[in-house]
Coordinates of C-alpha atoms in Angstrom, one line a residue:
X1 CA -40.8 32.5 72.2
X2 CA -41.4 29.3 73.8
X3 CA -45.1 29.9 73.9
X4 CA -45.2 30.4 70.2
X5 CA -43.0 27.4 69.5
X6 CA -45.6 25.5 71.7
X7 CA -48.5 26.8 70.0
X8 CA -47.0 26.0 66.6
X9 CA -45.8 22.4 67.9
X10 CA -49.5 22.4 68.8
X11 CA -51.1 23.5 65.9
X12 CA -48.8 20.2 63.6
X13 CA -49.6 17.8 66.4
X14 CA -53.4 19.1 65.7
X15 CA -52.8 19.1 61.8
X16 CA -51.5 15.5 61.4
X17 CA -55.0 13.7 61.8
X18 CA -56.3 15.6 58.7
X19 CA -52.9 15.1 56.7
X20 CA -53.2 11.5 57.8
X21 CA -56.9 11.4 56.5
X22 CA -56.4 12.8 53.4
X23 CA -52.7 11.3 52.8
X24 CA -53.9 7.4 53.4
X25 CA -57.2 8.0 52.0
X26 CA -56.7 9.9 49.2
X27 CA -53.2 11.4 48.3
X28 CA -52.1 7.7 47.8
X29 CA -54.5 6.7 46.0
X30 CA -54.6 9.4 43.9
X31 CA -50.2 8.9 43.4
X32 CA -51.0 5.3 42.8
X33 CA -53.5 5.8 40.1
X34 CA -51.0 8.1 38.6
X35 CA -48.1 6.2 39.0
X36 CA -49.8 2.6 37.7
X37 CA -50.8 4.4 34.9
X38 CA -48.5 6.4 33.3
X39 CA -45.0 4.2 34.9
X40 CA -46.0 0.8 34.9
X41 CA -43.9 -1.0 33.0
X42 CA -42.0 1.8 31.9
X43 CA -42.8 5.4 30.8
X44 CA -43.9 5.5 27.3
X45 CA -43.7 9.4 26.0
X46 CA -45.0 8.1 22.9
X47 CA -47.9 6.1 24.2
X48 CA -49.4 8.9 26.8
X49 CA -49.1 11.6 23.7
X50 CA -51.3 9.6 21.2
X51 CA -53.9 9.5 24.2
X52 CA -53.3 13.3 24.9
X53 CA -54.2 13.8 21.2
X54 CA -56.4 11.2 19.9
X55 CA -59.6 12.4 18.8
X56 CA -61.6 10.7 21.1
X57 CA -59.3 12.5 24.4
X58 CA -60.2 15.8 22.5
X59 CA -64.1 15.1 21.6
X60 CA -64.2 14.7 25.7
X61 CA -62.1 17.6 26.5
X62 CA -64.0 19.8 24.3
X63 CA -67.4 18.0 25.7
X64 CA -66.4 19.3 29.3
X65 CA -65.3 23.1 27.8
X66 CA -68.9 23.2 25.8
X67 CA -71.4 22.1 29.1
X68 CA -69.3 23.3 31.9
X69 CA -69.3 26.6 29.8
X70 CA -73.0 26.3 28.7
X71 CA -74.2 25.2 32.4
X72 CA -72.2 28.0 33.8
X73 CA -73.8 30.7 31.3
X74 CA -77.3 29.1 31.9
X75 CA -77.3 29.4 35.5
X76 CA -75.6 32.9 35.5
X77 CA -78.8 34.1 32.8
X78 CA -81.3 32.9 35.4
X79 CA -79.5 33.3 38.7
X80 CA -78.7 36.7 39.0
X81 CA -82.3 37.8 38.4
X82 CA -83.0 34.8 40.6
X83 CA -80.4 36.8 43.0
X84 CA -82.8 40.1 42.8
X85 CA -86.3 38.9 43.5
X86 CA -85.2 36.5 46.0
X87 CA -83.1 38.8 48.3
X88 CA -83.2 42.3 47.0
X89 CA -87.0 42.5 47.3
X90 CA -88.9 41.5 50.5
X91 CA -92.3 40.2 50.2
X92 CA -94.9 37.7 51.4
X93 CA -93.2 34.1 50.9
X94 CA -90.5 35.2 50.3
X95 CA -88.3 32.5 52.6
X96 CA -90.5 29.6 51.7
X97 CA -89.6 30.0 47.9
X98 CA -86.1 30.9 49.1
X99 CA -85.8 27.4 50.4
X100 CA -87.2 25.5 47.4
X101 CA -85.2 27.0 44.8
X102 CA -82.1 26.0 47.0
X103 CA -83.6 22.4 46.8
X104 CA -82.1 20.9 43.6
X105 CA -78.4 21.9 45.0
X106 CA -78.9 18.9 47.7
X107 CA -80.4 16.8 45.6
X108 CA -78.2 14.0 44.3
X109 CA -76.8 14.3 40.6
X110 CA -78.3 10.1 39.8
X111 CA -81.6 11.5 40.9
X112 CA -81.6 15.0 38.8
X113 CA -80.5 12.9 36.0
X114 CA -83.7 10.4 36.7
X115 CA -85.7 13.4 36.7
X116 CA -85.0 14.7 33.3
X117 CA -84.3 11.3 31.9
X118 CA -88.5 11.2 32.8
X119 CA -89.0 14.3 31.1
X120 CA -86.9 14.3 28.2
X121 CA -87.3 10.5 27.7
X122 CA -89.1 8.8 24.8
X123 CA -92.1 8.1 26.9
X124 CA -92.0 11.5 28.5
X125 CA -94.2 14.5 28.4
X126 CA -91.3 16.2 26.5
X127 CA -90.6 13.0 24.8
X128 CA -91.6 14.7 21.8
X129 CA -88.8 17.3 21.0
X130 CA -86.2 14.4 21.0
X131 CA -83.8 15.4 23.1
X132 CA -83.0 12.6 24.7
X133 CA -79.2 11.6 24.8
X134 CA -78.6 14.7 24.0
X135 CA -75.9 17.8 25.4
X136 CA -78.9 20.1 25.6
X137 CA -80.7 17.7 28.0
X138 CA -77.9 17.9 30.3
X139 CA -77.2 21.4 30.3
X140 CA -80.9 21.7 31.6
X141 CA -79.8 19.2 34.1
X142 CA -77.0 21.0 34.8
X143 CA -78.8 24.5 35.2
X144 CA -81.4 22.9 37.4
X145 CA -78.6 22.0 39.6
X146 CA -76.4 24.8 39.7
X147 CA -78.7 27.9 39.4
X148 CA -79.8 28.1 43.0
X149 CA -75.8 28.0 43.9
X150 CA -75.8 31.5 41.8
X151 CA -78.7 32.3 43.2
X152 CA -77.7 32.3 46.7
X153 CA -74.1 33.7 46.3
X154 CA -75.3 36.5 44.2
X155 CA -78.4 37.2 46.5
X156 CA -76.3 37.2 49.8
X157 CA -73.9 39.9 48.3
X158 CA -76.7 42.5 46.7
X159 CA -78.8 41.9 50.2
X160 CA -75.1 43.5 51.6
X161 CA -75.0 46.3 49.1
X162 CA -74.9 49.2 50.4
X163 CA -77.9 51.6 49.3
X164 CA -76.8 54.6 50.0
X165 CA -74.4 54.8 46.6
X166 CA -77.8 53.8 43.9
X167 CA -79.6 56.2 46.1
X168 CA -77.1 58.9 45.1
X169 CA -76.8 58.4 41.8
X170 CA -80.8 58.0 41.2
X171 CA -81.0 61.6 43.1
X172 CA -78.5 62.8 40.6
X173 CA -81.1 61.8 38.1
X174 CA -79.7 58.2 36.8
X175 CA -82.7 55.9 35.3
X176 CA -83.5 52.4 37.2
X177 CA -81.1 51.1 34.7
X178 CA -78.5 53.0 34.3
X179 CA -78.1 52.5 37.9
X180 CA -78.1 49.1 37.4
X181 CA -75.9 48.8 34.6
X182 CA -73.3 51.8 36.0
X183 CA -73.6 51.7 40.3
X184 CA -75.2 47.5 40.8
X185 CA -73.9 45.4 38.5
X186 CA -70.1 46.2 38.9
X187 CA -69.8 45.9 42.8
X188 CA -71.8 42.5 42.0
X189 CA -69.1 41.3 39.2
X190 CA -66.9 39.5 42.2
X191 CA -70.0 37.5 43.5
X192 CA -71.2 36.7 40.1
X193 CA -67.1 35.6 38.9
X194 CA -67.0 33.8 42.3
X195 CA -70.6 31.9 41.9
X196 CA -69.8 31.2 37.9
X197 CA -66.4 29.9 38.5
X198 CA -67.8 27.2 41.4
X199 CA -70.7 26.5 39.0
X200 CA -68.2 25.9 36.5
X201 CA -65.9 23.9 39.0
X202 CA -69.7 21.3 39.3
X203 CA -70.3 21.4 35.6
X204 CA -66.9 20.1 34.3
X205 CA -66.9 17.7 37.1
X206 CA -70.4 16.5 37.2
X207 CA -70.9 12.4 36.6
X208 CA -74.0 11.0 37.2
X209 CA -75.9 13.9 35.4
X210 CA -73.7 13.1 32.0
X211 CA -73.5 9.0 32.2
X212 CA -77.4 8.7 32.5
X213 CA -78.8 11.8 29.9
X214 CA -76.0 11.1 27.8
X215 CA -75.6 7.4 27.8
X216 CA -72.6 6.6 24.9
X217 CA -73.6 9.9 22.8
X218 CA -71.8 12.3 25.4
X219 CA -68.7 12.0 26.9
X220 CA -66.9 13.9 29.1
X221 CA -63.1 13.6 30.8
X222 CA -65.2 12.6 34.0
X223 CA -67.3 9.6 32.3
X224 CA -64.2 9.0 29.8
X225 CA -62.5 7.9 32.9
X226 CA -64.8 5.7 34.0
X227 CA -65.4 4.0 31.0
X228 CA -61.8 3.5 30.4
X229 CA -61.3 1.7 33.4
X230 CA -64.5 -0.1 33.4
X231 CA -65.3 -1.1 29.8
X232 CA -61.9 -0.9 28.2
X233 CA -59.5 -1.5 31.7
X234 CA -57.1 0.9 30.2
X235 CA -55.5 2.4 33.0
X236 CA -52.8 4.2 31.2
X237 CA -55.7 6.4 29.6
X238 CA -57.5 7.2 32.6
X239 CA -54.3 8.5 34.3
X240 CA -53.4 10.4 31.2
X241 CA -57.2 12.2 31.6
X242 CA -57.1 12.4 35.4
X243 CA -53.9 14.8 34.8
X244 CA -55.8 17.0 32.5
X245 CA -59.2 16.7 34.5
X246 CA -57.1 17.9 37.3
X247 CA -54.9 20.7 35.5
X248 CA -58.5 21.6 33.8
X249 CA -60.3 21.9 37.8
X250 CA -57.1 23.4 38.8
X251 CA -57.4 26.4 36.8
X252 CA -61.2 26.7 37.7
X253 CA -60.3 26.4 41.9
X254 CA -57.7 29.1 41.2
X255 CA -60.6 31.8 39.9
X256 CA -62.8 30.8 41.9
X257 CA -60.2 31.6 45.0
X258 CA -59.3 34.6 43.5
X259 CA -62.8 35.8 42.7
X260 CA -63.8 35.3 46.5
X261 CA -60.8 37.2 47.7
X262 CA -61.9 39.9 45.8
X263 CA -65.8 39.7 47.0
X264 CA -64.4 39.8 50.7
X265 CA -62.6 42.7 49.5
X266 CA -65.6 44.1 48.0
X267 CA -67.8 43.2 51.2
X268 CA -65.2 44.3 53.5
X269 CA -67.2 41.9 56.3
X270 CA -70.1 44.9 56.3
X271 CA -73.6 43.4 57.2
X272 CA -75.8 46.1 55.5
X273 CA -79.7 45.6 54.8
X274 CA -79.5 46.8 50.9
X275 CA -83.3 45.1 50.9
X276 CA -86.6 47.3 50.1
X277 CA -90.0 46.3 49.7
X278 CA -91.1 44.9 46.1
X279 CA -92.8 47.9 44.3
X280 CA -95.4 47.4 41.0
X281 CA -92.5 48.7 38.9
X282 CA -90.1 45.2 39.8
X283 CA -93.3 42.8 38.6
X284 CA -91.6 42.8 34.8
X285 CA -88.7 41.0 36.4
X286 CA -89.8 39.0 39.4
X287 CA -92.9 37.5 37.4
X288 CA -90.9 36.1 34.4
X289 CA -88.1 34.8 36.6
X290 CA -90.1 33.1 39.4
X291 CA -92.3 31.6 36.6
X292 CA -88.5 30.2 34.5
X293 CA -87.9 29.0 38.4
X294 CA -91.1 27.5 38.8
X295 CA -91.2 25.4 35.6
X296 CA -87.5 24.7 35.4
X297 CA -87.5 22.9 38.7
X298 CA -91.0 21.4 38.8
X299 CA -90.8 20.4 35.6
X300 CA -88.8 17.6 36.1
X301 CA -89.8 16.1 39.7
X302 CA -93.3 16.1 38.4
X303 CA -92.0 13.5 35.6
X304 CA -90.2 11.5 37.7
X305 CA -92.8 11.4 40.3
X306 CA -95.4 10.7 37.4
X307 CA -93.4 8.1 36.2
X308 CA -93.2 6.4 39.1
X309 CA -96.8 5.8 39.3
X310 CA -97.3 4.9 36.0
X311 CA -97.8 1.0 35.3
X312 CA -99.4 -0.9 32.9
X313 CA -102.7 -0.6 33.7
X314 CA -102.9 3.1 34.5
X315 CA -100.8 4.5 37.7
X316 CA -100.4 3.3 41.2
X317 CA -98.1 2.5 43.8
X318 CA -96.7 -1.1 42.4
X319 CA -93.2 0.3 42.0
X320 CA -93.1 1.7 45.5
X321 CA -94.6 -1.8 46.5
X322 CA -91.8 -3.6 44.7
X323 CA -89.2 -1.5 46.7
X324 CA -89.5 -4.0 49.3
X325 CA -89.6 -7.3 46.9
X326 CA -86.4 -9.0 45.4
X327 CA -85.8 -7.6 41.9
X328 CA -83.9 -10.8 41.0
X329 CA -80.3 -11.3 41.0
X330 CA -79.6 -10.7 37.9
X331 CA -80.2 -7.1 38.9
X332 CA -80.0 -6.4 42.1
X333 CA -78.7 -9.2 44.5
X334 CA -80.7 -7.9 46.9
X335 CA -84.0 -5.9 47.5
X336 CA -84.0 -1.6 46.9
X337 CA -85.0 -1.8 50.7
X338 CA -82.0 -3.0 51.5
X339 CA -80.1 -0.4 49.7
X340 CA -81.6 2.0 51.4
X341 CA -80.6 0.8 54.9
X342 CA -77.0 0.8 53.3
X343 CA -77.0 4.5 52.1
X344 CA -78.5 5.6 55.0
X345 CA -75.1 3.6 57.3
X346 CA -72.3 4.3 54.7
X347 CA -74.0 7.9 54.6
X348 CA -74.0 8.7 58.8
X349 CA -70.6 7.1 59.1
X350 CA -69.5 9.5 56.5
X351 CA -70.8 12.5 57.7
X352 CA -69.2 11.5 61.1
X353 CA -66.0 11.3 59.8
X354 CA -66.1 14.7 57.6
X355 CA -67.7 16.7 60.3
X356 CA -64.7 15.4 62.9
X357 CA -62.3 15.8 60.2
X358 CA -63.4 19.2 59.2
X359 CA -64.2 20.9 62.9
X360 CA -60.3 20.4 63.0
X361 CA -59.5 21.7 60.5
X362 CA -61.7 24.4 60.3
X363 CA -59.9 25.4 64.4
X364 CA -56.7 25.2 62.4
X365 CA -57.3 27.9 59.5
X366 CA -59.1 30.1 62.1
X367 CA -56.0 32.8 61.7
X368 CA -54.9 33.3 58.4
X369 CA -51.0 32.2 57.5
X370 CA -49.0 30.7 54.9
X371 CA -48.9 27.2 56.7
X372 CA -53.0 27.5 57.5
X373 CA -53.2 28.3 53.7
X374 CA -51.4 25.4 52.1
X375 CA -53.4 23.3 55.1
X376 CA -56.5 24.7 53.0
X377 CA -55.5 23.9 49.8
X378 CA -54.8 20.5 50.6
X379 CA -58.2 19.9 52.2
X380 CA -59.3 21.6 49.1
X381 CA -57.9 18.8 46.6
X382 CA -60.6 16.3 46.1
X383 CA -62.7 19.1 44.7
X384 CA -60.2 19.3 42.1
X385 CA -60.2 15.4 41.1
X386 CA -62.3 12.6 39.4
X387 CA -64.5 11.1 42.4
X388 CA -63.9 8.0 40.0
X389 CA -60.1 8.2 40.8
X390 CA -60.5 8.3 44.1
X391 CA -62.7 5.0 44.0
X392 CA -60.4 3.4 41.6
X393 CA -57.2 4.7 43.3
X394 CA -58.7 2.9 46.4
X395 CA -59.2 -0.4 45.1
X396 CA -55.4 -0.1 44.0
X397 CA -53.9 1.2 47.3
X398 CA -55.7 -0.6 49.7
X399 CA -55.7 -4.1 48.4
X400 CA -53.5 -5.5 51.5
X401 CA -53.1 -4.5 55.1
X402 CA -52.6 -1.1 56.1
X403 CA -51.1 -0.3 59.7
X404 CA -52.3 -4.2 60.4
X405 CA -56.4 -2.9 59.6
X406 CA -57.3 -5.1 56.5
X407 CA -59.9 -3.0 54.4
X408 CA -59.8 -5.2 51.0
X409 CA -63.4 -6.1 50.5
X410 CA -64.9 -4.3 53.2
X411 CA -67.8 -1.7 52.8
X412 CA -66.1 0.6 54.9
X413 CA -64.2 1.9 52.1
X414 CA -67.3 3.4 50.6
X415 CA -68.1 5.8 53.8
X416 CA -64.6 6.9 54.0
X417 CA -64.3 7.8 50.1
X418 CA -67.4 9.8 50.5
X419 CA -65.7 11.6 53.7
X420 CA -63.1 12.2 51.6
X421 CA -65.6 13.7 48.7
X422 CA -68.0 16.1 51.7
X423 CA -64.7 17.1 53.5
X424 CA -64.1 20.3 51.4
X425 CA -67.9 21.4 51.2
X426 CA -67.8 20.8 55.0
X427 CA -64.8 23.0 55.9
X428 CA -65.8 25.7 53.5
X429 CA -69.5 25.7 56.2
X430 CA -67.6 25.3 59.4
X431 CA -64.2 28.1 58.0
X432 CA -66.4 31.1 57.6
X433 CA -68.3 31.3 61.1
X434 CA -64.8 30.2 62.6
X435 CA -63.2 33.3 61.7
X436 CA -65.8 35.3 62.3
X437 CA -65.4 35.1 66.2
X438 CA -63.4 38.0 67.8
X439 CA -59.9 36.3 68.8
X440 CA -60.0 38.5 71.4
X441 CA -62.7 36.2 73.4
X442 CA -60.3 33.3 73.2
X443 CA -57.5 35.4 74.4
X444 CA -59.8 36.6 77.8
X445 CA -60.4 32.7 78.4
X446 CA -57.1 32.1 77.8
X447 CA -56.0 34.5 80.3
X448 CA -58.3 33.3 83.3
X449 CA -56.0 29.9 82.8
X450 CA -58.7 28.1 80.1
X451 CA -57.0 25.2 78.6
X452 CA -57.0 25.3 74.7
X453 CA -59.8 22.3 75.4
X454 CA -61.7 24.6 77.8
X455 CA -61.5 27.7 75.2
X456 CA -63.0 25.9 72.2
X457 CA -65.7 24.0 74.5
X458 CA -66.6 27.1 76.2
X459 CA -66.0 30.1 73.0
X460 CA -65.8 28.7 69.9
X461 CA -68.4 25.7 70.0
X462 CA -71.2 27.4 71.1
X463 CA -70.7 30.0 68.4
X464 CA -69.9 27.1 65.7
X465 CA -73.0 24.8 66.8
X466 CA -75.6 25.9 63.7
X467 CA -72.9 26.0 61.4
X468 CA -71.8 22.1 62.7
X469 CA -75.5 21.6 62.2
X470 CA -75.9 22.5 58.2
X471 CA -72.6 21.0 57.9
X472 CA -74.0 17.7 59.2
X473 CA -76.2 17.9 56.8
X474 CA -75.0 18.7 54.0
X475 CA -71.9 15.9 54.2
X476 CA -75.0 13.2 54.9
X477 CA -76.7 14.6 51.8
X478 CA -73.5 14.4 49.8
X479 CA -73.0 10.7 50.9
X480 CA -76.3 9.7 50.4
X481 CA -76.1 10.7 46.6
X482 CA -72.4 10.1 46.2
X483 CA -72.0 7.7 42.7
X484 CA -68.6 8.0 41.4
X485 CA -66.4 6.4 44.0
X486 CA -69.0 4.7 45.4
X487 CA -69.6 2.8 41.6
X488 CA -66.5 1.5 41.5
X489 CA -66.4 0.3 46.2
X490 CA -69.6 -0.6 46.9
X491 CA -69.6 -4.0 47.0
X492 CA -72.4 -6.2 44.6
X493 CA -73.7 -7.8 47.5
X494 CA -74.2 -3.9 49.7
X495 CA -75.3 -1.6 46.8
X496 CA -76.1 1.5 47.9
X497 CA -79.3 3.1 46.7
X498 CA -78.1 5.6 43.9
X499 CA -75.9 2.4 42.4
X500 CA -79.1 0.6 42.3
X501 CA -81.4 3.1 40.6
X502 CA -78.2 3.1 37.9
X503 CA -78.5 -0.8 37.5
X504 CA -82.3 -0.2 37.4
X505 CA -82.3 2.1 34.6
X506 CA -79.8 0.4 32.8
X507 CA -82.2 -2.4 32.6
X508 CA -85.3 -2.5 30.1
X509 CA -89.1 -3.3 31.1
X510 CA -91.6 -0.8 32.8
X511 CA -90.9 -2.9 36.2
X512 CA -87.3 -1.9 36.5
X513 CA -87.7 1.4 35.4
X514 CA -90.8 2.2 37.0
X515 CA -88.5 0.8 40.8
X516 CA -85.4 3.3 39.6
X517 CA -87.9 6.2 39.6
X518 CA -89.7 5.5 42.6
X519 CA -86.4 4.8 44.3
X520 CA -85.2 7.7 42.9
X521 CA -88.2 10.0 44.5
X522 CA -87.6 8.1 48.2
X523 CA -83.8 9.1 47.5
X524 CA -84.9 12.9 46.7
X525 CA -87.3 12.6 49.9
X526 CA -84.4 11.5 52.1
X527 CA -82.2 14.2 51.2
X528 CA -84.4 16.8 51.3
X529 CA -85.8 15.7 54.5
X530 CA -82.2 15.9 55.7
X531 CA -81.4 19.2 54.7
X532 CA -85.0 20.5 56.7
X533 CA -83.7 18.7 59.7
X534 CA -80.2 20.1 59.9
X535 CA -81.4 23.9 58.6
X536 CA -84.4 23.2 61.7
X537 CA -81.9 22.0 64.1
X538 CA -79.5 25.1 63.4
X539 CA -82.7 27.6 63.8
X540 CA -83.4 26.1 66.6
X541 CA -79.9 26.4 68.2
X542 CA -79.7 30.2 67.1
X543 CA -82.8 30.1 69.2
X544 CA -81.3 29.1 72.3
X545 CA -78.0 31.3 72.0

């Protein structure tokens, strides 16, 4: 008894620094966005039921439905085929395309949308079919960013399959696809609900993609927000859609939780080889999906690297050259340079904080309870909210002292509001490979007289350390693009980089718009550089163990 009432004194003591993360940094912020907005001076009923049913609260709500729905169907279409050449099959390359097609995931959303804004735009190579400004543009955007996340959830569980069952029923005469349709495609359902309802979760929530490729044609509740607060300072309406964004998100986090239940169920923690070798017979599916792949995602980064090089005399590197000149004031106060230096410090200050932040709390939900469960969902919340709100709901919270720090003004609210963003992407990398390791190994240390210091130095971290690796990596990637909280912290005088490629491309002239491409190619460069660093670092670590 005592040593149970010690571990679970423990276990509070341990789960206070998250709770106090997330509760100063974001809980109160989000209350106070809530609370200035809907009871400030005095509840109006009336008031916050005309926004809830004007027209222009519905045209966004129904916005979201259509290109969450649409980018969710898109990237199922071409991800589970995606899913079958790309780890069903083995063949020669196979890893190399592997990690390209999981490219776009990393990238940040203000440089996807400079990529198709290229393409798409009037001056593009696909300037043509006029679709710029328009929903279908950014459900392309949105595929090209979401369609490797199916890709890779899918693939994972049809690797795991086990053959033995389509083996039966082929000997028992089925066709290729009846087994597909009767034995495959229904042990797959849970992977595919879990992968479409997070690809949902991105669509409905995605910012930067919708503000730039749809400009004032398109709005969603996410860029409603935003331009309530920053063109019409109506507070009142953004808390009004921050309460449906979240009830909308909620309702997508709750599938998507219950669809991955059911896929663990499915899996049953087996790690089967349900691979074979690619046969002539699988070419009518792995040609036409690997070209769709091919063109979807190059597509785009060749326009925006084109574009980059083009000036008015033909193409060169002027742009790139002008990265390191001042732009003027009246667009940026200082040089693109310098903005990177500031995403790349905001960005490893971030990733510091969400990788401490979530290594605990990933050693907290290590066993499976009702209070490790509500600790989850917790940690879990900023998926489920505006990133704007979280900016916004900063500037209002901590505009005086808090426990004697003073943070009004200071860029370091812009590395901690990203924490906050990475923290759940980070917990769900570190939770996995935590539970994974046999309790029984802590229990043997434990017993030799390890301290609970000495057991996770000595079992769990070196089991952990690739997992800490990509999790590194993907919170620094997820800083370096973050835009919504960071538009509304980052200070004029420290933009970070994607806040300047916005300004840039809000501004007309081939100079300006030739710098927000080539800034947003180094940006692209950066993060996929990152993410070959931390996946290396973690292959080499599995090395060593």
């Amino acid at each position: 008894m005592r040593s149970a009432a010690h571990h679970s004194l423990s276990w509070w003591l341990l789960a206070l620094i998250p709770l106090a993360f997330l509760g100063l940094f974001f809980l109160w912020p989000l209350c106070s966005v809530l609370v200035h907005g809907l009871f400030d001076g005095g509840f109006d009923l009336a008031g916050t039921w005309a926004i809830v049913t004007s027209p222009r609260t519905a045209d966004a709500l129904v916005t979201t439905l259509l290109l969450a729905t649409a980018g969710t169907a898109g990237s199922v279409l071409l991800g589970v085929p995606g899913a079958y050449v790309l780890y069903r099959l083995r063949w020669r390359g196979q890893r190399a395309v592997r990690a390209v097609v999981a490219v776009p995931f990393v990238l940040p959303t203000v440089v996807v949308a400079a990529a198709f804004s290229a393409l798409l735009g009037r001056s593009g190579p696909l300037g043509f079919l006029g679709l710029d400004q328009s929903v279908l543009a950014i459900v392309l955007a949105l595929v090209f960013y979401n369609a490797s996340v199916v890709v890779r959830v899918v693939g994972g569980a049809w690797a795991g399959l086990d053959p033995s069952t389509a083996s039966a029923a082929a000997t028992l005469g089925a066709s290729r696809r009846r087994v597909l349709a009767h034995v495959t495609l229904p042990a797959l359902v849970p992977a595919i609900a879990s992968a479409a309802s997070v690809v949902f979760l991105f669509c409905a929530t995605a910012f930067g993609v919708v503000l730039v490729l749809g400009g004032t044609r398109v709005r969603t509740l996410e860029t409603e927000i935003y331009l309530q607060v920053n063109q019409f300072l109506d507070l009142r309406a953004a808390a009004v859609l921050s309460i449906l964004q979240i009830l909308f998100v909620g309702l997508a986090l709750w599938l998507s939780a219950a669809a991955r239940r059911r896929r663990e169920r499915v899996l049953g923690g087996r790690a089967l080889d349900g691979t074979r070798a690619f046969l002539s017979a699988d070419a009518w599916v792995a040609v036409p999906t690997i070209l769709t792949l091919g063109v979807l995602l190059a597509a785009p980064m060749y326009a925006l690297v084109e574009r980059s090089l083009r000036t008015i005399d033909g193409h060169g590197l002027d742009h790139y050259v002008a990265l390191f000149g001042q732009p003027g004031r009246t667009v940026l106060p200082v040089s693109v340079a310098q903005a990177v230096m500031n995403s790349l410090v905001t960005a490893a200050i971030a990733a510091a904080l969400a990788c401490v932040v979530g290594q605990i709390v990933a050693a907290l939900l290590t066993r499976r309870s009702r209070r490790s469960g509500a600790l989850d969902a917790v940690v879990m919340l900023p998926l489920g909210v505006s990133a704007v709100v979280v900016g916004l709901g900063m500037l209002l919270t901590l505009n005086r002292p808090v426990l004697g720090i003073d943070l009004r003004g200071s860029w370091w609210l812009v590395p901690i509001a990203q924490a906050v963003v990475a923290l759940p992407l980070v917990v769900r990398t570190l939770v996995p490979p935590a539970r994974a390791i046999d309790p029984r190994l802590r229990l043997a240390a434990a017993t030799l007289g390890a301290s609970p210091w000495r057991v996770w130095s000595s079992v769990d971290w070196p089991l952990l350390r690739r997992a800490f690796g990509l999790a590194v990596g993907f919170a620094f990637a997820i800083a370096l693009g973050e835009f919504g909280a960071t538009s509304f912290l980052a200070r004029p005088d420290r933009p970070t980089l994607p806040t300047a490629i916005y300004r840039l491309l809000g501004r007309p002239g081939i100079e300006s718009i030739g710098m927000a491409f080539a800034a947003a190619v180094v940006l692209a460069v950066m993060t996929a550089a990152i993410m070959m660093v931390s996946e290396r670092m973690r292959t080499q670590v599995g090395a060593d163990l």
